[in-house]
Amino acid sequence: MIKRLARCIREYKLPSLLSPICMIGEVTMEIFVPLVLAELLRQGIEPGYMPAVWKYGGLLALCALCSLAFGVASAFFAAYASTGFARNLRHDMFAKVQTFDFANIDKFSTSSIVTRMTSDVATLQMTFQMSIRMIFRTPVMLVMALIMAFRISPRLSIIYCITLPLLAFGLFVLIKLVHPIFERVFKTYDKLNNVVQENVRGIRVVKSFVRESAETEKFTETSDRIYKDFVKAERIMAFNNPLMQFAVYTCIIVISYLGAQLVVGGELDAPALTTMFTYTSQILMGLMMMSMVFVMFTMSRAPMQRAYEILTEEPQLQNPANPVTEVADGSIDFEHVSFRYAKTAGRNALDQIDLHIASGMTVGILGGTGSSKSTLVQLIPRLYDVTEGTLKVGGVDVRSYDIHALRDQVSVVLQKNVLFSGTIKENLRWGNPNATDEEMEHACKLACAHDFIVSFPDGYDTHIEQGGTNVSGGQKQRLCIARALLKKPKILILDDSTSAVDTRTDAMIRQAFREEIPGTTKLIIAQRVASVQDADMILVLDGGRIAAQGDHETLLKTSPIYREVYESQVKGGEE
Ligand SMILES: Nc1ncnc2c1ncn2[C@@H]1O[C@H](COP(=O)(O)OP(=O)(O)O)[C@@H](O)[C@H]1O
Ligand SMILES: [Mg+2]
């Protein structure tokens, strides 16, 4: 896992190396300073010898300057390397998400992908920055200070052999306690993001249903959980400091007591004892910093795992080895097709569908919500793979096609269609990047969008806000249809795409389709019988099965469901 993440360092290898190297320089200086200080005391201040004071004082200042320079350089390189690392990581994750198919996105959920690419990456950036500085600093400092202490007085240094393991054990226990809490916190973050995202995206709906207080409650609850967990973790981590203080002062007292005896006995001089104190605090500080690094790693293990999951997720829909790149015609065949969204799902969303649609046919699809209408049509451009059976387009299994070639020929206006921020033209060009103005206008006329577009002051250059909030629902739907038409597909699928368009315009669009693109196979999912009444074939779906099939006249005679829907709508219209 760490190996894959480390691959994101790429062009930032040099600063990633320089930072710890400078750090070692800084630590060396820090270890050196107490020694110089001891000499200053021993040779300069105690005998009152001025030249020695100047000499060692100057050396001391030089050491301090070097230490400062190394410290600044190390911090700079660390910041530079870590921001670069984060950039590459985000880039890799984004590129990977672009390859995801619908099933991958269902698995992670949009909000989780967003959290992983933002706050998780930020945590990893911080971890990376801290770790390249600390990972060498602490052990080097610990070891160097220990060596120096042992050189000054092996007898006094025995004390470390007792305190260090005790302190290490204490810190280990703390980390063990804290770890599961942090793991939980990151899961809760996902939930929090989910609540925020869902709310903000649907803020208009939230407002119109006056659900603000309920939504706030949901948010507060999740937020509180994070708060409680953090408090719990911090409460445990708070023991870190007293533990540390206790160890430091115990050491100092013991060293003072034993050291004083040594000094009196003439085995050690006073400056050496001062130096011992400094090393003592350096050693214990080193250990504490090490424990902090551990805690940090603990905290970032979850984000690491989560970023890694995105990087290694493989889309299940892969291009075949020798893909077919030409779609012969717009015929569609379902042969015993069954489909379920997840392997673990309790029931099939589609069950044993057998269906033949000839090229150029217009097919209407009716059915209650949840009857799997959308599911049925999403299989055709291979947005999902069938679970059982075969689905053929143009006489060839969809799994044999090059995915891009297939999707170019099968244009879907999804039920949850979206426009992206940009001008109308830019949005239309999603359908065909090379479309000329005439082609765009033609497509918009077919979709009955031309008239309202030219009525905007900026016409085709009108700016669409994010999510298409500055056009009406019906206008958005017509723009999406035009965008799909620009692909000049062999199969056009409209998933409830005229639900917000008035009946007259709806009829005009259908008429334009009939007259202008007769060769294109058209699948129209609709709520209104009127929208599909004149289709060559109408399917009535119920619970993932085809309940009835035939043209309007036949269905009126044979299908009670169809007759019922038809009568209720026609009567509703007449009243
Ligand atoms: N992405 C998905 N993941 C899991 N289940 C889904 C997904 N999309 C739809 N479903 C389920 O599949 C069934 C059919 O949904 P759908 O095809 O959207 O119905 P319709 O378009 O007819 O309203 C529903 O029970 C729905 O809950
Ligand atoms: Mg649907």
XYZ file of C-alpha atoms and ligand atoms in Angstrom:
603
model
C 0.000 0.000 0.000
C 2.735 2.427 1.013
C 4.643 1.454 -2.110
C 1.772 2.422 -4.377
C 1.249 5.721 -2.562
C 4.980 6.455 -2.623
C 4.817 6.222 -6.411
C 3.059 9.602 -6.269
C 6.285 11.280 -5.107
C 7.659 11.130 -8.668
C 9.458 14.388 -9.553
C 9.640 15.356 -5.877
C 12.181 12.677 -4.923
C 15.058 15.132 -4.510
C 13.378 17.462 -1.982
C 11.967 14.380 -0.250
C 15.568 13.272 0.314
C 17.050 16.677 1.068
C 14.575 17.359 3.834
C 15.644 14.473 6.124
C 19.306 15.119 5.271
C 19.008 18.736 6.430
C 17.162 17.442 9.457
C 20.112 15.246 10.387
C 22.307 18.352 10.081
C 20.046 20.182 12.490
C 20.066 17.310 14.987
C 23.860 17.062 14.831
C 24.072 20.723 15.716
C 21.658 20.267 18.583
C 23.746 17.428 19.976
C 26.923 19.428 19.506
C 25.709 22.537 21.342
C 25.725 21.061 24.901
C 29.294 19.866 24.356
C 30.441 23.348 23.322
C 28.516 24.787 26.220
C 30.351 22.479 28.629
C 33.715 23.570 27.229
C 32.652 27.218 27.507
C 31.911 26.663 31.193
C 34.977 24.536 31.827
C 37.633 26.608 30.011
C 36.110 30.097 29.825
C 33.690 30.980 32.585
C 34.981 28.925 35.534
C 38.617 30.070 35.238
C 37.415 33.528 34.000
C 39.528 33.216 30.841
C 38.160 35.693 28.231
C 39.762 34.374 24.974
C 38.167 30.948 25.611
C 34.828 32.646 26.234
C 35.106 34.361 22.835
C 36.223 31.199 21.116
C 33.514 28.906 22.439
C 30.891 31.658 22.431
C 31.573 32.248 18.723
C 31.400 28.497 18.042
C 28.122 28.370 19.894
C 26.678 31.182 17.764
C 27.892 29.436 14.612
C 26.263 26.189 15.714
C 23.012 28.005 16.373
C 23.120 29.617 12.923
C 23.860 26.328 11.181
C 21.098 24.642 13.095
C 18.708 27.392 12.071
C 19.733 27.179 8.407
C 19.372 23.398 8.353
C 16.018 23.643 10.100
C 14.637 26.180 7.627
C 15.936 24.227 4.645
C 14.455 21.014 5.967
C 11.074 22.609 6.557
C 11.111 24.156 3.104
C 11.969 20.940 1.293
C 9.402 19.044 3.325
C 6.653 21.509 2.447
C 7.634 21.516 -1.204
C 7.807 17.747 -1.459
C 4.567 17.131 0.417
C 2.462 19.564 -1.600
C 3.853 18.012 -4.765
C 3.079 14.559 -3.450
C -0.494 15.584 -2.662
C -0.906 17.059 -6.109
C 0.243 13.880 -7.802
C -1.895 11.738 -5.539
C -5.010 13.796 -6.267
C -4.216 13.691 -9.935
C -3.818 9.903 -9.941
C -7.042 9.441 -8.013
C -8.980 11.734 -10.318
C -7.634 9.972 -13.392
C -8.640 6.650 -11.851
C -12.147 7.835 -11.014
C -12.605 8.825 -14.642
C -12.127 5.187 -15.639
C -14.730 3.965 -13.147
C -17.906 2.439 -14.441
C -21.302 2.913 -12.834
C -20.832 -0.145 -10.648
C -17.582 1.228 -9.160
C -19.265 4.515 -8.365
C -22.228 2.733 -6.773
C -19.719 0.861 -4.602
C -17.890 3.919 -3.241
C -20.714 6.474 -3.338
C -20.035 9.943 -4.702
C -19.564 11.572 -1.300
C -16.963 9.049 -0.251
C -15.017 9.650 -3.450
C -15.095 13.379 -2.750
C -13.883 12.917 0.856
C -11.124 10.637 -0.275
C -9.893 13.136 -2.823
C -10.048 16.158 -0.512
C -9.735 15.690 3.245
C -8.003 12.310 3.053
C -5.412 13.670 0.657
C -4.908 16.686 2.928
C -4.272 14.369 5.896
C -1.807 12.353 3.851
C -0.033 15.501 2.751
C 0.441 16.494 6.384
C 1.569 13.011 7.350
C 4.047 12.944 4.524
C 5.455 16.331 5.467
C 5.789 15.401 9.141
C 7.170 11.965 8.484
C 9.979 12.952 6.142
C 11.102 15.416 8.789
C 10.552 13.281 11.857
C 11.300 9.809 10.651
C 15.050 10.402 10.790
C 15.116 13.153 13.328
C 13.793 11.194 16.243
C 15.849 8.004 16.015
C 19.006 9.934 15.105
C 18.499 12.314 17.996
C 17.758 9.468 20.379
C 20.778 7.416 19.368
C 23.224 10.326 19.175
C 22.173 11.721 22.543
C 22.401 8.270 24.123
C 25.899 7.723 22.755
C 27.050 11.117 24.021
C 25.513 10.510 27.435
C 27.201 7.131 27.733
C 30.537 8.684 26.772
C 30.237 11.281 29.503
C 29.219 8.900 32.229
C 28.282 5.269 31.654
C 27.256 4.882 35.291
C 24.752 7.714 35.195
C 23.403 6.547 31.859
C 22.223 3.278 33.381
C 19.160 5.246 34.481
C 18.020 5.435 30.842
C 17.974 1.665 30.623
C 15.208 1.691 33.202
C 13.179 4.793 32.267
C 13.249 4.403 28.490
C 11.583 0.978 28.315
C 9.029 2.033 30.920
C 8.149 5.162 29.010
C 8.063 3.302 25.699
C 5.671 0.791 27.205
C 3.409 3.567 28.491
C 3.301 5.242 25.097
C 2.606 1.930 23.401
C -0.408 1.355 25.618
C -1.753 4.835 24.825
C -1.423 4.307 21.080
C -3.105 0.927 21.310
C -6.071 2.541 23.043
C -6.362 5.456 20.663
C -6.054 3.659 17.360
C -9.545 2.142 17.064
C -11.092 5.504 17.927
C -9.353 7.252 15.066
C -10.374 4.510 12.676
C -13.974 5.089 13.637
C -13.671 8.854 13.269
C -12.756 8.616 9.621
C -15.730 6.432 8.867
C -17.950 9.011 10.520
C -16.353 11.731 8.412
C -17.653 9.898 5.360
C -21.131 10.017 6.787
C -20.814 13.687 7.625
C -19.742 14.481 4.104
C -22.604 12.441 2.788
C -25.101 14.451 4.813
C -23.570 17.766 3.758
C -23.347 16.835 0.131
C -26.832 15.445 -0.110
C -28.199 18.475 1.631
C -26.378 21.077 -0.382
C -27.102 19.401 -3.668
C -30.751 19.096 -2.806
C -31.018 22.385 -0.960
C -33.971 23.536 -3.094
C -35.899 20.391 -2.292
C -34.955 20.636 1.375
C -36.292 24.173 1.457
C -39.479 23.480 -0.409
C -40.286 20.593 1.919
C -39.310 22.675 4.962
C -36.923 19.970 6.066
C -34.203 22.313 7.311
C -34.529 21.425 10.987
C -34.606 17.695 10.290
C -31.535 18.025 8.102
C -29.756 20.095 10.736
C -30.548 17.438 13.291
C -29.084 14.751 11.061
C -25.968 16.840 10.617
C -25.630 17.648 14.313
C -25.942 14.018 15.253
C -23.109 12.961 12.963
C -21.023 15.952 13.900
C -21.512 15.185 17.587
C -20.329 11.651 17.091
C -17.081 12.950 15.635
C -16.772 15.380 18.513
C -17.268 12.679 21.118
C -14.773 10.365 19.487
C -12.173 13.081 19.241
C -12.672 14.065 22.854
C -12.269 10.453 23.880
C -9.087 10.117 21.854
C -7.672 13.357 23.161
C -8.518 12.371 26.722
C -6.364 9.309 26.316
C -3.632 11.234 24.550
C -3.631 13.775 27.388
C -1.828 11.179 29.519
C 1.077 11.485 27.156
C 2.290 14.727 28.674
C 2.217 13.831 32.399
C 3.818 10.507 31.594
C 6.572 12.348 29.810
C 7.026 14.934 32.569
C 7.154 12.211 35.145
C 9.886 10.404 33.255
C 11.906 13.596 32.704
C 11.791 14.687 36.342
C 12.470 11.217 37.699
C 15.548 11.059 35.518
C 16.692 14.524 36.509
C 16.276 13.809 40.215
C 18.118 10.511 40.008
C 20.877 12.029 37.867
C 21.183 15.007 40.227
C 21.496 12.731 43.232
C 23.951 10.265 41.740
C 25.740 12.982 39.713
C 26.299 15.099 42.793
C 27.984 12.163 44.503
C 30.209 11.642 41.471
C 31.092 15.343 41.339
C 31.943 15.349 45.051
C 33.992 12.178 44.540
C 35.842 13.998 41.726
C 34.822 11.497 39.042
C 32.788 14.081 37.077
C 32.943 17.863 36.765
C 29.995 20.253 37.011
C 29.807 21.210 33.288
C 29.613 17.553 32.335
C 26.668 17.141 34.671
C 24.890 20.110 33.029
C 25.430 18.456 29.669
C 23.909 15.265 31.024
C 20.739 17.156 31.919
C 20.433 18.526 28.420
C 20.892 15.082 26.879
C 18.372 13.623 29.245
C 15.679 15.947 28.048
C 16.763 15.418 24.438
C 16.537 11.657 24.761
C 13.116 11.718 26.370
C 11.886 14.344 23.922
C 13.103 12.124 21.113
C 11.098 9.251 22.472
C 8.024 11.394 22.809
C 8.324 12.685 19.282
C 8.629 9.117 18.128
C 5.366 8.344 19.854
C 3.812 11.333 18.119
C 4.962 10.015 14.779
C 3.307 6.717 15.668
C 0.081 8.451 16.533
C 0.218 10.334 13.265
C 0.745 7.156 11.327
C -2.135 5.638 13.193
C -4.321 8.551 12.246
C -3.329 8.401 8.630
C -3.609 4.673 8.221
C -7.304 4.953 7.456
C -6.889 7.736 4.848
C -4.012 5.805 3.329
C -6.152 2.731 3.027
C -8.954 4.744 1.527
C -6.809 6.502 -1.059
C -5.243 3.173 -1.907
C -8.660 1.608 -2.476
C -9.431 4.207 -5.123
C -6.066 3.824 -6.800
C -6.359 0.058 -7.033
C -10.054 -0.236 -7.875
C -10.437 -1.816 -11.273
C -13.466 -1.103 -13.409
C -15.243 -4.366 -14.150
C -16.251 -3.223 -17.598
C -13.144 -3.755 -19.669
C -12.654 -3.561 -23.377
C -12.400 -7.017 -24.947
C -9.127 -8.151 -26.538
C -10.215 -7.724 -30.159
C -13.021 -5.214 -29.936
C -15.564 -4.694 -32.691
C -15.516 -0.994 -33.582
C -18.418 -0.791 -36.016
C -22.033 -1.029 -34.933
C -23.851 -2.531 -37.924
C -27.354 -1.228 -37.258
C -29.683 -0.195 -34.471
C -31.240 -3.553 -33.704
C -31.348 -4.699 -30.077
C -31.759 -8.251 -28.798
C -32.233 -9.288 -25.191
C -31.724 -13.044 -24.840
C -32.716 -14.412 -21.419
C -31.195 -11.340 -19.789
C -31.180 -11.093 -16.015
C -29.464 -8.378 -14.057
C -28.782 -7.489 -10.448
C -26.938 -4.400 -9.243
C -24.673 -6.074 -6.707
C -23.776 -9.716 -6.287
C -25.142 -9.433 -2.783
C -28.441 -7.873 -3.864
C -31.418 -9.870 -2.748
C -33.280 -9.965 -6.019
C -32.790 -9.459 -9.721
C -33.575 -5.964 -10.979
C -34.322 -7.547 -14.341
C -35.527 -11.101 -14.693
C -35.370 -13.256 -17.825
C -35.950 -10.568 -20.417
C -36.418 -11.768 -23.999
C -36.941 -9.020 -26.500
C -36.219 -8.233 -30.098
C -36.194 -4.684 -31.391
C -35.587 -4.172 -35.115
C -33.425 -1.339 -36.350
C -35.328 1.915 -36.798
C -38.229 0.943 -34.555
C -39.740 3.314 -32.040
C -40.321 1.559 -28.727
C -42.249 3.014 -25.839
C -41.624 1.769 -22.311
C -44.143 2.220 -19.530
C -44.124 1.041 -15.952
C -44.409 2.212 -12.372
C -41.417 3.676 -10.573
C -38.986 0.975 -9.602
C -40.192 -1.341 -12.345
C -36.632 -1.318 -13.756
C -37.246 0.804 -16.844
C -34.020 2.747 -16.357
C -32.153 -0.428 -15.532
C -33.299 -2.033 -18.765
C -32.044 0.755 -20.995
C -28.769 1.286 -19.107
C -27.672 -2.171 -20.175
C -27.804 -1.248 -23.862
C -24.829 1.194 -23.904
C -23.136 -1.184 -21.432
C -23.262 1.159 -18.473
C -23.673 -2.080 -16.538
C -22.969 -5.632 -17.654
C -25.742 -8.210 -17.733
C -25.607 -10.793 -14.960
C -27.023 -13.602 -17.081
C -27.906 -14.022 -20.735
C -26.755 -11.934 -23.678
C -27.572 -8.517 -24.942
C -26.859 -7.852 -28.605
C -26.725 -4.546 -30.436
C -26.513 -4.719 -34.218
C -26.365 -8.503 -33.899
C -23.182 -8.475 -31.798
C -22.841 -9.043 -28.045
C -22.288 -5.629 -26.399
C -19.336 -7.094 -24.515
C -17.526 -7.609 -27.823
C -17.628 -3.947 -28.764
C -15.086 -1.286 -28.073
C -16.904 0.556 -25.275
C -16.387 3.993 -26.802
C -17.538 2.891 -30.241
C -20.654 1.365 -28.710
C -21.486 4.410 -26.607
C -21.003 6.695 -29.598
C -23.733 4.815 -31.383
C -26.025 4.422 -28.395
C -26.979 7.814 -27.082
C -28.780 7.899 -23.743
C -30.459 10.832 -22.115
C -30.337 9.566 -18.542
C -33.162 10.195 -16.151
C -30.818 12.126 -13.872
C -29.285 14.067 -16.747
C -26.967 16.943 -15.968
C -25.610 19.952 -17.731
C -22.163 21.195 -16.841
C -21.200 24.780 -16.160
C -20.228 26.460 -19.427
C -22.069 27.894 -22.405
C -24.905 26.098 -24.181
C -22.578 25.488 -27.105
C -19.952 23.923 -24.890
C -22.571 21.656 -23.380
C -23.874 20.621 -26.776
C -20.358 19.828 -27.954
C -20.202 17.019 -25.386
C -22.291 15.171 -27.958
C -19.878 15.917 -30.759
C -16.755 18.038 -30.241
C -16.570 18.926 -33.938
C -20.198 19.880 -34.432
C -20.694 22.922 -36.662
C -23.112 25.689 -35.736
C -25.560 24.409 -38.354
C -25.482 20.900 -36.918
C -26.078 22.250 -33.446
C -28.972 24.344 -34.617
C -30.464 21.385 -36.446
C -30.226 19.170 -33.375
C -31.770 21.880 -31.221
C -34.622 22.322 -33.681
C -35.327 18.585 -33.536
C -35.376 18.765 -29.749
C -37.549 21.895 -29.834
C -34.815 23.796 -28.020
C -33.864 26.249 -30.740
C -36.699 28.697 -30.110
C -36.027 29.221 -26.432
C -32.252 29.319 -26.919
C -32.454 32.209 -29.395
C -34.806 34.019 -27.074
C -31.958 34.278 -24.526
C -29.966 37.514 -24.961
C -26.753 35.557 -25.508
C -28.364 32.826 -27.611
C -26.140 29.783 -27.977
C -23.450 31.440 -25.867
C -25.699 31.679 -22.807
C -23.840 30.537 -19.741
C -25.266 27.518 -17.931
C -24.705 27.504 -14.187
C -23.387 24.433 -12.424
C -26.056 21.736 -12.568
C -28.107 23.789 -15.019
C -29.943 25.743 -12.353
C -30.590 28.774 -14.545
C -32.746 26.963 -17.094
C -36.116 25.384 -16.407
C -36.510 21.641 -16.038
C -38.126 21.327 -19.448
C -35.461 23.463 -21.106
C -32.742 21.389 -19.498
C -34.342 18.207 -20.773
C -34.529 19.559 -24.307
C -30.875 20.635 -24.222
C -29.934 17.156 -23.087
C -31.908 15.626 -25.945
C -30.179 17.934 -28.433
C -26.832 16.985 -26.958
C -27.668 13.298 -27.429
C -28.872 13.886 -30.983
C -25.603 15.552 -31.984
C -23.895 12.189 -31.683
C -25.994 11.057 -34.664
C -26.476 7.729 -32.902
C -27.964 4.534 -34.306
C -29.911 4.079 -31.090
C -31.407 6.937 -29.112
C -32.723 6.330 -25.611
C -34.792 8.873 -23.735
C -35.249 7.923 -20.102
C -38.244 9.961 -19.020
C -36.617 12.897 -20.779
C -39.724 14.857 -21.649
C -41.444 14.616 -18.274
C -41.058 18.372 -17.682
C -41.972 19.353 -21.223
C -45.555 20.310 -22.056
C -47.591 17.794 -24.064
C -47.647 19.863 -27.243
C -43.847 20.262 -27.377
C -43.493 16.600 -26.463
C -45.600 15.675 -29.480
C -43.575 18.016 -31.699
C -40.328 16.400 -30.637
C -41.708 12.951 -31.407
C -42.947 14.105 -34.780
C -39.533 15.568 -35.600
C -37.917 12.259 -34.650
C -40.276 10.359 -36.907
C -39.644 12.617 -39.867
C -35.992 13.528 -39.498
C -34.288 10.460 -38.031
C -36.408 7.522 -39.217
C -33.410 5.152 -39.339
C -32.540 5.603 -35.668
C -33.901 3.097 -33.189
C -35.718 5.097 -30.540
C -36.495 3.906 -27.031
C -38.742 6.235 -25.116
C -39.442 5.754 -21.443
C -42.423 7.822 -20.393
C -45.049 8.272 -17.741
C -47.712 9.499 -20.162
C -49.392 6.960 -22.429
C -49.742 9.769 -24.965
C -45.949 9.916 -25.285
C -45.706 6.315 -26.446
C -49.121 5.704 -27.970
C -47.901 5.972 -31.572
C -44.781 3.823 -31.037
C -44.290 0.668 -33.110
C -44.089 -1.353 -29.951
C -44.915 -0.624 -26.342
C -43.464 -2.531 -23.399
C -45.154 -2.561 -20.047
C -42.665 -3.365 -17.293
C -43.619 -4.622 -13.890
C -41.175 -5.679 -11.182
C -38.313 -6.260 -13.596
C -40.324 -8.352 -16.042
C -42.092 -7.513 -19.280
C -45.755 -7.676 -18.311
C -47.129 -6.892 -21.752
C -45.813 -6.092 -25.197
C -47.414 -4.910 -28.444
C -48.726 -1.824 -30.137
C -51.354 0.470 -28.681
C -54.365 -1.296 -30.179
C -53.197 -4.767 -29.163
C -52.331 -3.703 -25.636
C -55.691 -2.048 -25.142
C -57.256 -5.408 -25.886
C -54.806 -7.725 -24.134
C -53.304 -5.871 -21.182
C -55.522 -4.879 -18.289
C -52.690 -2.815 -16.730
C -52.215 -0.834 -19.911
C -55.925 -0.264 -20.359
C -56.238 0.922 -16.813
C -53.334 3.389 -17.113
C -54.626 4.602 -20.450
C -58.152 5.160 -19.269
C -57.106 6.919 -16.089
C -54.870 9.298 -18.034
C -57.263 9.983 -20.876
C -60.124 10.553 -18.471
C -57.884 12.703 -16.331
C -57.136 14.737 -19.449
C -60.756 15.126 -20.435
C -61.968 16.312 -17.076
N -27.483 2.058 -8.763
C -28.318 1.190 -8.184
N -27.849 0.332 -7.243
C -28.677 -0.570 -6.664
N -29.982 -0.686 -6.934
C -30.512 0.132 -7.852
C -29.709 1.125 -8.527
N -30.504 1.787 -9.391
C -31.734 1.257 -9.257
N -31.756 0.266 -8.350
C -32.927 -0.569 -7.990
O -33.384 -1.233 -9.140
C -34.797 -1.209 -9.235
C -35.238 -0.586 -10.547
O -34.868 0.775 -10.594
P -35.049 1.659 -11.897
O -34.582 0.894 -13.061
O -34.407 2.965 -11.630
O -36.613 1.831 -11.967
P -37.469 2.830 -12.845
O -36.549 3.537 -13.781
O -38.451 1.960 -13.520
O -38.119 3.765 -11.892
C -35.286 -0.435 -8.027
O -35.712 -1.377 -7.063
C -34.077 0.298 -7.533
O -34.090 0.409 -6.144
Mg -36.096 5.412 -13.986
